[in-house]
Short mmCIF file of C-alpha atoms in Angstrom, two decimals:
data_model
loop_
_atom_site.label_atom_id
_atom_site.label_comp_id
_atom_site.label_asym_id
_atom_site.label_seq_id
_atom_site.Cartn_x
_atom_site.Cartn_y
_atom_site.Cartn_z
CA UNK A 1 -2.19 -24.89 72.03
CA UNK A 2 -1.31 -25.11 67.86
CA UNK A 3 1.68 -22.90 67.16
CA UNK A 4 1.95 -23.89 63.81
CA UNK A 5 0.64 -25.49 60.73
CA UNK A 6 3.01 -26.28 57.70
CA UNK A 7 2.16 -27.90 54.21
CA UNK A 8 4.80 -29.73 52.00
CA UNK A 9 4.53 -30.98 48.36
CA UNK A 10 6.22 -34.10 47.84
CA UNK A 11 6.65 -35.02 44.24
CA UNK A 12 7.42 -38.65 44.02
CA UNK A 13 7.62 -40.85 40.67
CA UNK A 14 5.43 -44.01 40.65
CA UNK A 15 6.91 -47.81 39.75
CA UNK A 16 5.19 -47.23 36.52
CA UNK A 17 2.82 -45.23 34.17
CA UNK A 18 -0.65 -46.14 36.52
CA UNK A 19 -3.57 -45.38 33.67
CA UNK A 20 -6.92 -44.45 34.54
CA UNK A 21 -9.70 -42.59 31.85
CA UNK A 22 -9.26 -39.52 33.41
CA UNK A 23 -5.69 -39.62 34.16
CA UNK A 24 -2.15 -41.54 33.12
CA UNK A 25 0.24 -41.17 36.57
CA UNK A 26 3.98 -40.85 36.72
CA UNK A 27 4.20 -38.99 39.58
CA UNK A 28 2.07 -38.56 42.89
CA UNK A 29 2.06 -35.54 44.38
CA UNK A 30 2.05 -35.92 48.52
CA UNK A 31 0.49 -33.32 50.16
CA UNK A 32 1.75 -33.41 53.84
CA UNK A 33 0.44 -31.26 56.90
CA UNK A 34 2.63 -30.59 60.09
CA UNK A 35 0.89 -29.63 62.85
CA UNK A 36 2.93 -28.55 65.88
CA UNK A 37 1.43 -27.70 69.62
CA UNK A 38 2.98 -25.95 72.91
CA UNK A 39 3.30 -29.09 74.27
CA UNK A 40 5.97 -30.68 72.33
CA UNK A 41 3.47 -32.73 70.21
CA UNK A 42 3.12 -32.92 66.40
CA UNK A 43 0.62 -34.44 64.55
CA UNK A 44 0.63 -34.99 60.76
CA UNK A 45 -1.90 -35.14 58.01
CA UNK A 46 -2.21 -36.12 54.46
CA UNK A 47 -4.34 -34.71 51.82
CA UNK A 48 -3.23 -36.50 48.30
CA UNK A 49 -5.66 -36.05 45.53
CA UNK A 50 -5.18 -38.08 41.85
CA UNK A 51 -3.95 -36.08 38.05
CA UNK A 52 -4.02 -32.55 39.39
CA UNK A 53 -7.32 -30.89 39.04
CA UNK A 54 -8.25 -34.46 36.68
CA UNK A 55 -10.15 -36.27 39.28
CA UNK A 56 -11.51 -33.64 41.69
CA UNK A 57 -11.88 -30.05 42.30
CA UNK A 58 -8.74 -29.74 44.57
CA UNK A 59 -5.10 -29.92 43.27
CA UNK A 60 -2.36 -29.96 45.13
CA UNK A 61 -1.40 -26.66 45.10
CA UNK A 62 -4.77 -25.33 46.36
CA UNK A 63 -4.98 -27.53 49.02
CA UNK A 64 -1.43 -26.34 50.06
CA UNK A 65 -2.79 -22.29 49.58
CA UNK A 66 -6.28 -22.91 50.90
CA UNK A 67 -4.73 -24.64 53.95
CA UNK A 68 -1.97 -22.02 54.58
CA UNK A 69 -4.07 -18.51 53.75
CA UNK A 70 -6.76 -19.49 55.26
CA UNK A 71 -7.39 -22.66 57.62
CA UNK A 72 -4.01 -22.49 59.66
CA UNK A 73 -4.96 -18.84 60.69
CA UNK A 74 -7.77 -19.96 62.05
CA UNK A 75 -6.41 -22.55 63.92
CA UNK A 76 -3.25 -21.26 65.24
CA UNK A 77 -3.86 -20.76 68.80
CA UNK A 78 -6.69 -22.81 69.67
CA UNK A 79 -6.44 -25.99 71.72
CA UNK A 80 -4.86 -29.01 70.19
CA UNK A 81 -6.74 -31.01 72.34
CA UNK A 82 -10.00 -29.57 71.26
CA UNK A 83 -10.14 -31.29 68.12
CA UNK A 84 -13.88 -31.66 67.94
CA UNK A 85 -14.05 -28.07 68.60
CA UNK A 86 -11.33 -26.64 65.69
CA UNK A 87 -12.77 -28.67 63.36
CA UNK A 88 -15.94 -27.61 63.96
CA UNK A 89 -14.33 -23.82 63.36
CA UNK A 90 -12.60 -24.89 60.58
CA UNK A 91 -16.55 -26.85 58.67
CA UNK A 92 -18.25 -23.39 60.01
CA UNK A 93 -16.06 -20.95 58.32
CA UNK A 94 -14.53 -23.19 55.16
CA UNK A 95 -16.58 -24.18 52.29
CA UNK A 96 -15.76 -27.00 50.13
CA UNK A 97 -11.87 -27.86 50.36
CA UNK A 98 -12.68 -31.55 51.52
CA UNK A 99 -9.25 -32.86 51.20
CA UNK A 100 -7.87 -30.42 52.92
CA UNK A 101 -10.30 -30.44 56.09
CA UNK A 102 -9.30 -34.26 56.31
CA UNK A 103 -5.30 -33.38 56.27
CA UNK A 104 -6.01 -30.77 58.87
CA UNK A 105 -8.33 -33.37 61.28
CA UNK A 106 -5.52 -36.00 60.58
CA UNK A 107 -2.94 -34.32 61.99
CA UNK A 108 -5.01 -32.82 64.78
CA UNK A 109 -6.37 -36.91 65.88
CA UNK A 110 -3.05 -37.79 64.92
CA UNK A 111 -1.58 -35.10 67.87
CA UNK A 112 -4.14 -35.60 70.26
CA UNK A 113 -4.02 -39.79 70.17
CA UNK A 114 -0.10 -39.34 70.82
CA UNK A 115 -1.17 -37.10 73.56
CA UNK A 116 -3.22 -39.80 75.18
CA UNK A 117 -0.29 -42.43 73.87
CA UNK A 118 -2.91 -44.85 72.13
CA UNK A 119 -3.19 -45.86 68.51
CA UNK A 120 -5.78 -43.70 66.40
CA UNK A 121 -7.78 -46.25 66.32
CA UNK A 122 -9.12 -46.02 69.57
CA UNK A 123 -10.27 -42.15 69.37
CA UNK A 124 -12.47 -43.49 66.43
CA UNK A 125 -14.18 -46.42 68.65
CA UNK A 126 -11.74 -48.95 68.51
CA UNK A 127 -10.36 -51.20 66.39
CA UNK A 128 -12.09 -54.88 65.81
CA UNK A 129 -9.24 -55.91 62.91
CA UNK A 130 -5.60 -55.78 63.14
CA UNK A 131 -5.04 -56.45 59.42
CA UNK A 132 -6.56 -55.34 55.95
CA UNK A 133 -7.02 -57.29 53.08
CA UNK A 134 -5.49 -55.08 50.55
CA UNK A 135 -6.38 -55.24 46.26
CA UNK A 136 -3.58 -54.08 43.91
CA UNK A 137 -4.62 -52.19 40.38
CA UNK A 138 -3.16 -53.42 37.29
CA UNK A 139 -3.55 -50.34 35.46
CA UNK A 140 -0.78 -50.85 32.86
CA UNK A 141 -3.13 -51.27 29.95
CA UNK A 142 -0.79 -53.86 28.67
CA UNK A 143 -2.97 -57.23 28.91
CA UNK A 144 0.10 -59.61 28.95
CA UNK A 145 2.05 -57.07 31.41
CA UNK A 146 -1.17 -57.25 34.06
CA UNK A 147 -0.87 -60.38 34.09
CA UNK A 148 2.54 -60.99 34.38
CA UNK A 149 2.22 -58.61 37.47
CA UNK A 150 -1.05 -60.42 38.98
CA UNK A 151 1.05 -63.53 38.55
CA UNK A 152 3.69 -62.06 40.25
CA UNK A 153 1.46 -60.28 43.25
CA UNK A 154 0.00 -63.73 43.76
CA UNK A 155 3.71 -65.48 44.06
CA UNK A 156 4.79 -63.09 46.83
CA UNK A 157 1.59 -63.30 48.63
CA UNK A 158 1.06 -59.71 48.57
CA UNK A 159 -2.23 -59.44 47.14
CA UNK A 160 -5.45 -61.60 45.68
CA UNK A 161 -7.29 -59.50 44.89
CA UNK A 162 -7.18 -57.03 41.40
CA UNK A 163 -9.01 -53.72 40.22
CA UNK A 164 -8.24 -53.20 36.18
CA UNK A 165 -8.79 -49.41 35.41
CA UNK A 166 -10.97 -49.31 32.40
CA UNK A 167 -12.52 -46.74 30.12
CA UNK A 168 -10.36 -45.42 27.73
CA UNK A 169 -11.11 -48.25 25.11
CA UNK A 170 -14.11 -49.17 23.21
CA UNK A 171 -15.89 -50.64 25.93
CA UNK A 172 -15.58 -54.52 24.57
CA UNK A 173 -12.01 -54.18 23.88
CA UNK A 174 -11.48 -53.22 27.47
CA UNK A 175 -14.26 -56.37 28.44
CA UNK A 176 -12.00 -58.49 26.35
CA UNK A 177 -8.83 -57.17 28.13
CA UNK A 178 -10.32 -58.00 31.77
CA UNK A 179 -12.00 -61.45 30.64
CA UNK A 180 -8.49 -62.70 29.70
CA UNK A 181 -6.82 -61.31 32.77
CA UNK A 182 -9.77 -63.08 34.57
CA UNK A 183 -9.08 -66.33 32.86
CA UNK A 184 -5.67 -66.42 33.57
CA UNK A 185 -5.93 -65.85 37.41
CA UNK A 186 -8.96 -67.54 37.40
CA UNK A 187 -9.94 -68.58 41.09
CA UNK A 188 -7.20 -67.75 42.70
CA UNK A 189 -8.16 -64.28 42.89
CA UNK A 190 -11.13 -61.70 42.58
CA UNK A 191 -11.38 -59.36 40.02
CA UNK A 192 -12.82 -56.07 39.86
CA UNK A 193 -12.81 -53.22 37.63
CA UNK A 194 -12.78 -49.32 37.97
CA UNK A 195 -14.64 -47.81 35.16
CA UNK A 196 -14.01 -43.86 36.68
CA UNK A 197 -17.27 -42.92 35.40
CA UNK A 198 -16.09 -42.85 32.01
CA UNK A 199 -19.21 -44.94 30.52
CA UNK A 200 -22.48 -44.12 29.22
CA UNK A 201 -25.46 -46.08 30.81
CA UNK A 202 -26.07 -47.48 26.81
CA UNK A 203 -22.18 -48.58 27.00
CA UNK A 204 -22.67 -49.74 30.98
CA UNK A 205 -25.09 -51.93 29.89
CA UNK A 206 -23.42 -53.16 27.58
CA UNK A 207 -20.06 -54.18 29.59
CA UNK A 208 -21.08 -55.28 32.86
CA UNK A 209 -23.38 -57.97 30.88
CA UNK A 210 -20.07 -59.15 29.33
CA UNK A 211 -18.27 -58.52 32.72
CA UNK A 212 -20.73 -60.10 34.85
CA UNK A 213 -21.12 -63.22 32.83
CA UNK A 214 -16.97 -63.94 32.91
CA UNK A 215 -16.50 -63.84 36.91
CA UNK A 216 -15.92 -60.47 37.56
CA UNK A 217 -16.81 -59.60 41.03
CA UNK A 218 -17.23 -55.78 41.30
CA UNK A 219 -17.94 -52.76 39.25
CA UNK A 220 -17.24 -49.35 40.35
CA UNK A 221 -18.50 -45.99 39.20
CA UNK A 222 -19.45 -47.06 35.87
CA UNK A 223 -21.28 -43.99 34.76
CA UNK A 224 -20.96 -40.29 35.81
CA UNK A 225 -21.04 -39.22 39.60
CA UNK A 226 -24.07 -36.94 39.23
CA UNK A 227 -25.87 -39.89 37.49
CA UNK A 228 -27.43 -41.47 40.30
CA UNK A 229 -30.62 -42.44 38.51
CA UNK A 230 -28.40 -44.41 36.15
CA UNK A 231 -26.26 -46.39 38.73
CA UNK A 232 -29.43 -47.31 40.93
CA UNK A 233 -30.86 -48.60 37.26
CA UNK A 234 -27.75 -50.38 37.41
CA UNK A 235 -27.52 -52.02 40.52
CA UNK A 236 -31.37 -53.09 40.46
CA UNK A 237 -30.59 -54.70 36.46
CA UNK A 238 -27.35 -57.22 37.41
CA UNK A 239 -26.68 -59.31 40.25
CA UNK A 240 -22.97 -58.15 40.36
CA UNK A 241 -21.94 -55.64 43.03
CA UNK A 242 -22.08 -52.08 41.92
CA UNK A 243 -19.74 -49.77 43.94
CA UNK A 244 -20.12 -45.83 44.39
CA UNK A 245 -16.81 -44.02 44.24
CA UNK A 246 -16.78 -40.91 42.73
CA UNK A 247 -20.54 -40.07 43.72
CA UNK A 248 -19.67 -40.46 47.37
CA UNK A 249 -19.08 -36.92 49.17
CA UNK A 250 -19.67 -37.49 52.54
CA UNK A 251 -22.48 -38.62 54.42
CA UNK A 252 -25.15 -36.49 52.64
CA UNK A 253 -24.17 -38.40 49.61
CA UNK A 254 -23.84 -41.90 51.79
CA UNK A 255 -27.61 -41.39 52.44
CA UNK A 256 -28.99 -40.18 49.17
CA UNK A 257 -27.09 -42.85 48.07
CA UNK A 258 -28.80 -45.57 50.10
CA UNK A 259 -32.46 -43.92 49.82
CA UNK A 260 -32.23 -44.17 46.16
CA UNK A 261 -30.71 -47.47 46.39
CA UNK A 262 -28.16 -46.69 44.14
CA UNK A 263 -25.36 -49.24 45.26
CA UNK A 264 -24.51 -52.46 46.60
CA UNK A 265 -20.61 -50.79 47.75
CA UNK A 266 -19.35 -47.81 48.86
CA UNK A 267 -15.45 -47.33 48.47
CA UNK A 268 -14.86 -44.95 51.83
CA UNK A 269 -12.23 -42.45 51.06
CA UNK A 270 -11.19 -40.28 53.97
CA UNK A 271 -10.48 -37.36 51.89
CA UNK A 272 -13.64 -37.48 49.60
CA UNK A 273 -15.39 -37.78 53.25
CA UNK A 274 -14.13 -34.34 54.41
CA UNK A 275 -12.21 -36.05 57.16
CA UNK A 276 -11.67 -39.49 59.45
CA UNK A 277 -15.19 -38.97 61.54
CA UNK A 278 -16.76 -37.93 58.24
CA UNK A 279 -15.89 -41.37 56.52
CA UNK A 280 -16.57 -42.98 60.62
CA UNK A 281 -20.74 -41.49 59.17
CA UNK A 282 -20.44 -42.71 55.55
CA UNK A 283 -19.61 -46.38 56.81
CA UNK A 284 -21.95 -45.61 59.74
CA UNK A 285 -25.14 -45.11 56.72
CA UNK A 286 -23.86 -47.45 55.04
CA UNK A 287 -24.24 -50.14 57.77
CA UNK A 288 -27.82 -48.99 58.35
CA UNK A 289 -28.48 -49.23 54.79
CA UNK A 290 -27.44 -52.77 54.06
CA UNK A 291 -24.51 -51.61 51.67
CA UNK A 292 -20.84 -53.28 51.53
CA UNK A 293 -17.77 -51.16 52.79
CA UNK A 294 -14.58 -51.18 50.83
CA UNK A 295 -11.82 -48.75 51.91
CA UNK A 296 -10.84 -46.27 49.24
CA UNK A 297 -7.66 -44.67 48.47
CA UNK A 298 -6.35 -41.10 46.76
CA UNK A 299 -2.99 -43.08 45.87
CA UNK A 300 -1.53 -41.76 48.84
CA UNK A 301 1.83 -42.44 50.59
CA UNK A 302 2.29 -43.90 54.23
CA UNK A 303 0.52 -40.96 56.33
CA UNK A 304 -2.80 -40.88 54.52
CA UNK A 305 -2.73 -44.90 54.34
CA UNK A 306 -1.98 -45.30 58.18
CA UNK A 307 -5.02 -42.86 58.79
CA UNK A 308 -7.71 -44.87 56.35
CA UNK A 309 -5.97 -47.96 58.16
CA UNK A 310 -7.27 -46.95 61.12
CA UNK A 311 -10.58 -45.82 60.41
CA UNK A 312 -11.25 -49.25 58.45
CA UNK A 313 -10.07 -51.32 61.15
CA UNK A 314 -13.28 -49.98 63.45
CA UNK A 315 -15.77 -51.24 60.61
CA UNK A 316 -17.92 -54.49 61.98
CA UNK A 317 -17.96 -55.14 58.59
CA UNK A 318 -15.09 -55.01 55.58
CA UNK A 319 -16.77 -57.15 53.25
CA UNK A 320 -14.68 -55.53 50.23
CA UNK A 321 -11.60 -55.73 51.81
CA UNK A 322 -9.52 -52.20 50.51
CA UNK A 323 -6.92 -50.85 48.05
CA UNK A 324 -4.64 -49.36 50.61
CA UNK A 325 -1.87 -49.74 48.18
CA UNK A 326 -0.10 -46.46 47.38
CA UNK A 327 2.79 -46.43 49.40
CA UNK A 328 3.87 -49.69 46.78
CA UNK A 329 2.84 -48.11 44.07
CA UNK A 330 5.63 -45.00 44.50
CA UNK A 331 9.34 -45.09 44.47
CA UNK A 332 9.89 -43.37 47.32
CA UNK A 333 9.09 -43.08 51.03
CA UNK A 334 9.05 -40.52 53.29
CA UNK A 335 8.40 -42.48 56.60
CA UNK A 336 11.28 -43.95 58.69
CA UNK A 337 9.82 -47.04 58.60
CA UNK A 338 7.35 -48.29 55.87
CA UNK A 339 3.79 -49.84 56.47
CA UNK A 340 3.84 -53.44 56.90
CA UNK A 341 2.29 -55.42 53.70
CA UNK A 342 2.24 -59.23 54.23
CA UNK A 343 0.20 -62.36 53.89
CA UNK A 344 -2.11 -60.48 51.24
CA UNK A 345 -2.81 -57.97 54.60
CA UNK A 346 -1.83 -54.34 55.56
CA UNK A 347 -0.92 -54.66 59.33
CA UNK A 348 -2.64 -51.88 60.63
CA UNK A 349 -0.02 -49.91 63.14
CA UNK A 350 -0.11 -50.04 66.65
CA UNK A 351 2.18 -47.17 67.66
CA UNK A 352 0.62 -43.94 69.41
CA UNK A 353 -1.43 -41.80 66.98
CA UNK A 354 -1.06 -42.87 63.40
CA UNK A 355 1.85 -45.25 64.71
CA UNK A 356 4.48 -43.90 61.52
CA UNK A 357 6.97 -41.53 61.94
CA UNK A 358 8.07 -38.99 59.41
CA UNK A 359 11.71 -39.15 57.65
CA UNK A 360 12.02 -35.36 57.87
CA UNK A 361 15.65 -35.55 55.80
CA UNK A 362 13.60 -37.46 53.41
CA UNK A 363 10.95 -34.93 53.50
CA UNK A 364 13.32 -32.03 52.55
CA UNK A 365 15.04 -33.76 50.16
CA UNK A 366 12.02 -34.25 48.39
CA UNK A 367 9.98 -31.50 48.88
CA UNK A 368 9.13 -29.47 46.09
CA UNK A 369 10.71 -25.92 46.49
#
């Protein structure tokens, strides 16, 4: 049975300012769900969104209301072990609230896999991968700083593989920043940018020409989200990979998506999903369609990453590799013992449930009061 459900805010400065068009980071704020059964058993969840109510229509503090007024009520009492059966409580009676449906089923899998004393993982199918290929964003802005940092990331063998964050320049300055960056890493890594919609289909044009023609591998929401014509134009026009990001709600989307032919990429996010076995159908459409899979991130610390670890280790197919990065990009951590980046990889854990335990001295310390 669930006795209780409890939601922390973590605020936790970054390494460094992390710019994006909507949003310029200093802090993350961790949204952490505890979720505590008869048995002994807890489960945890994360539901981490980017720039307060900047990238989404959740922020922090809602999901942290929304999830105490009115989706722990509704759950307290039920059986843990149920977990198809609360969620499907939870979808039937809670619109919207996406990110905080997938902290809530996190922490429920999370329970019910240490339960049954196996990995996550394996609830979702199994895993086929052990290890992620993981991309690191040089969002400084600074062209000589991103590189000094690629340079760097390449030296430790940590990652080979870059997203710039574009869009807050005059589109050719910012194709000028990223060409140089490109020509100074050259082949020993791919380079991708992250537009966050902040282009006109005029200006898109424009830049992924320039983009395209100087190596870059991957574009990614280049115009709005609700501009679906536009990206499909997009995608049909240049022979470089076009990724969805922000356009991709859930499966509905996956499939609108893929019947308007819209993208060569989807980045699956487990929050923007609604949930782990909501992202399981987005890569699931995906598949069918003929479309790449890259796994996503909010920026979120260890418990969100270990959960999007697991669900992208049961893809057949990881053809993008991921940006399971946050946990490096913040100053703090609130797990005992931090994920494992090495050899350019995320080692996926193996431990029961999301295999990471919680620092709950950390946790306090650090939770905002």
């Amino acid at each position: 049975m669930i006795q209780n459900i409890e939601t922390y805010l973590v605020d936790v400065p970054t390494i460094r300012p992390h710019r994006m068009s909507v949003a310029t980071m200093n802090t993350q704020t961790l949204v952490l769900v505890r979720l505590r059964c008869a048995d002994g058993i807890t489960g945890w969840g994360e539901a981490t969104t980017i720039g307060g109510l900047s990238y989404g229509g959740e922020s922090p503090e809602s999901i942290k209301t929304n999830i105490d007024t009115y989706i722990a009520p509704l759950l307290v009492g039920m059986e843990a072990s149920a977990v198809a059966k609360a969620m499907a409580r939870v979808r039937k009676v809670i619109q919207g609230n996406r990110f905080a449906k997938c902290a809530i089923e996190t922490a429920l899998l999370d329970a019910q896999a240490r339960r049954l004393n196996v990995p996550l993982s394996e609830l979702l199918g199994g895993r086929v991968r052990d290890a992620l290929p993981v991309a690191w964003v040089l969002a400084s802005g600074d062209t000589a700083r991103d590189i000094a940092e690629g340079e760097k990331m390449l030296e430790l063998r940590r990652h080979r593989i870059f997203k710039l964050k574009i869009g807050l320049r005059d589109v050719m300055d910012d194709v000028a920043h990223v060409l140089e960056i490109k020509r100074a890493l050259g082949e020993r890594a791919s380079v991708r940018v992250d537009v966050n919609q902040a282009w006109s289909e005029t200006d898109a044009v424009r830049g992924i020409a320039a983009l395209e023609a100087g190596g870059i591998d991957l574009i990614e929401q280049p115009v709005k989200a609700g501009n679906r014509a536009a990206l499909a134009r997009l995608k049909q026009r240049f022979d470089v990979a076009i990724m969805a990001d922000e356009a991709l709600h859930g499966p509905a989307d996956a499939l609108a998506l893929a019947q308007a032919d819209a993208a060569d990429v989807f980045a699956v996010k487990i929050t923007q999903s609604g949930g782990l076995l909501p992202a399981l159908e987005v890569a699931t459409v995906a598949r069918l369609a003929g479309v790449g899979l890259y796994g996503g991130t909010m920026l979120e610390g260890g418990v969100g990453t270990a959960a999007t670890a697991h669900v992208c280790s049961t893809f057949a197919e990881l053809a993008w590799g991921t940006e399971l990065f946050g946990p490096l990009l913040l100053t703090q951590e609130v797990l005992r013992e931090p994920l494992v980046y090495r050899d350019f990889m995320l080692q996926v854990p193996t431990g029961p449930g999301l295999g990471v335990e919680i620092d709950l001295d950390k946790l306090r310390s650090m939770q905002r009061q």
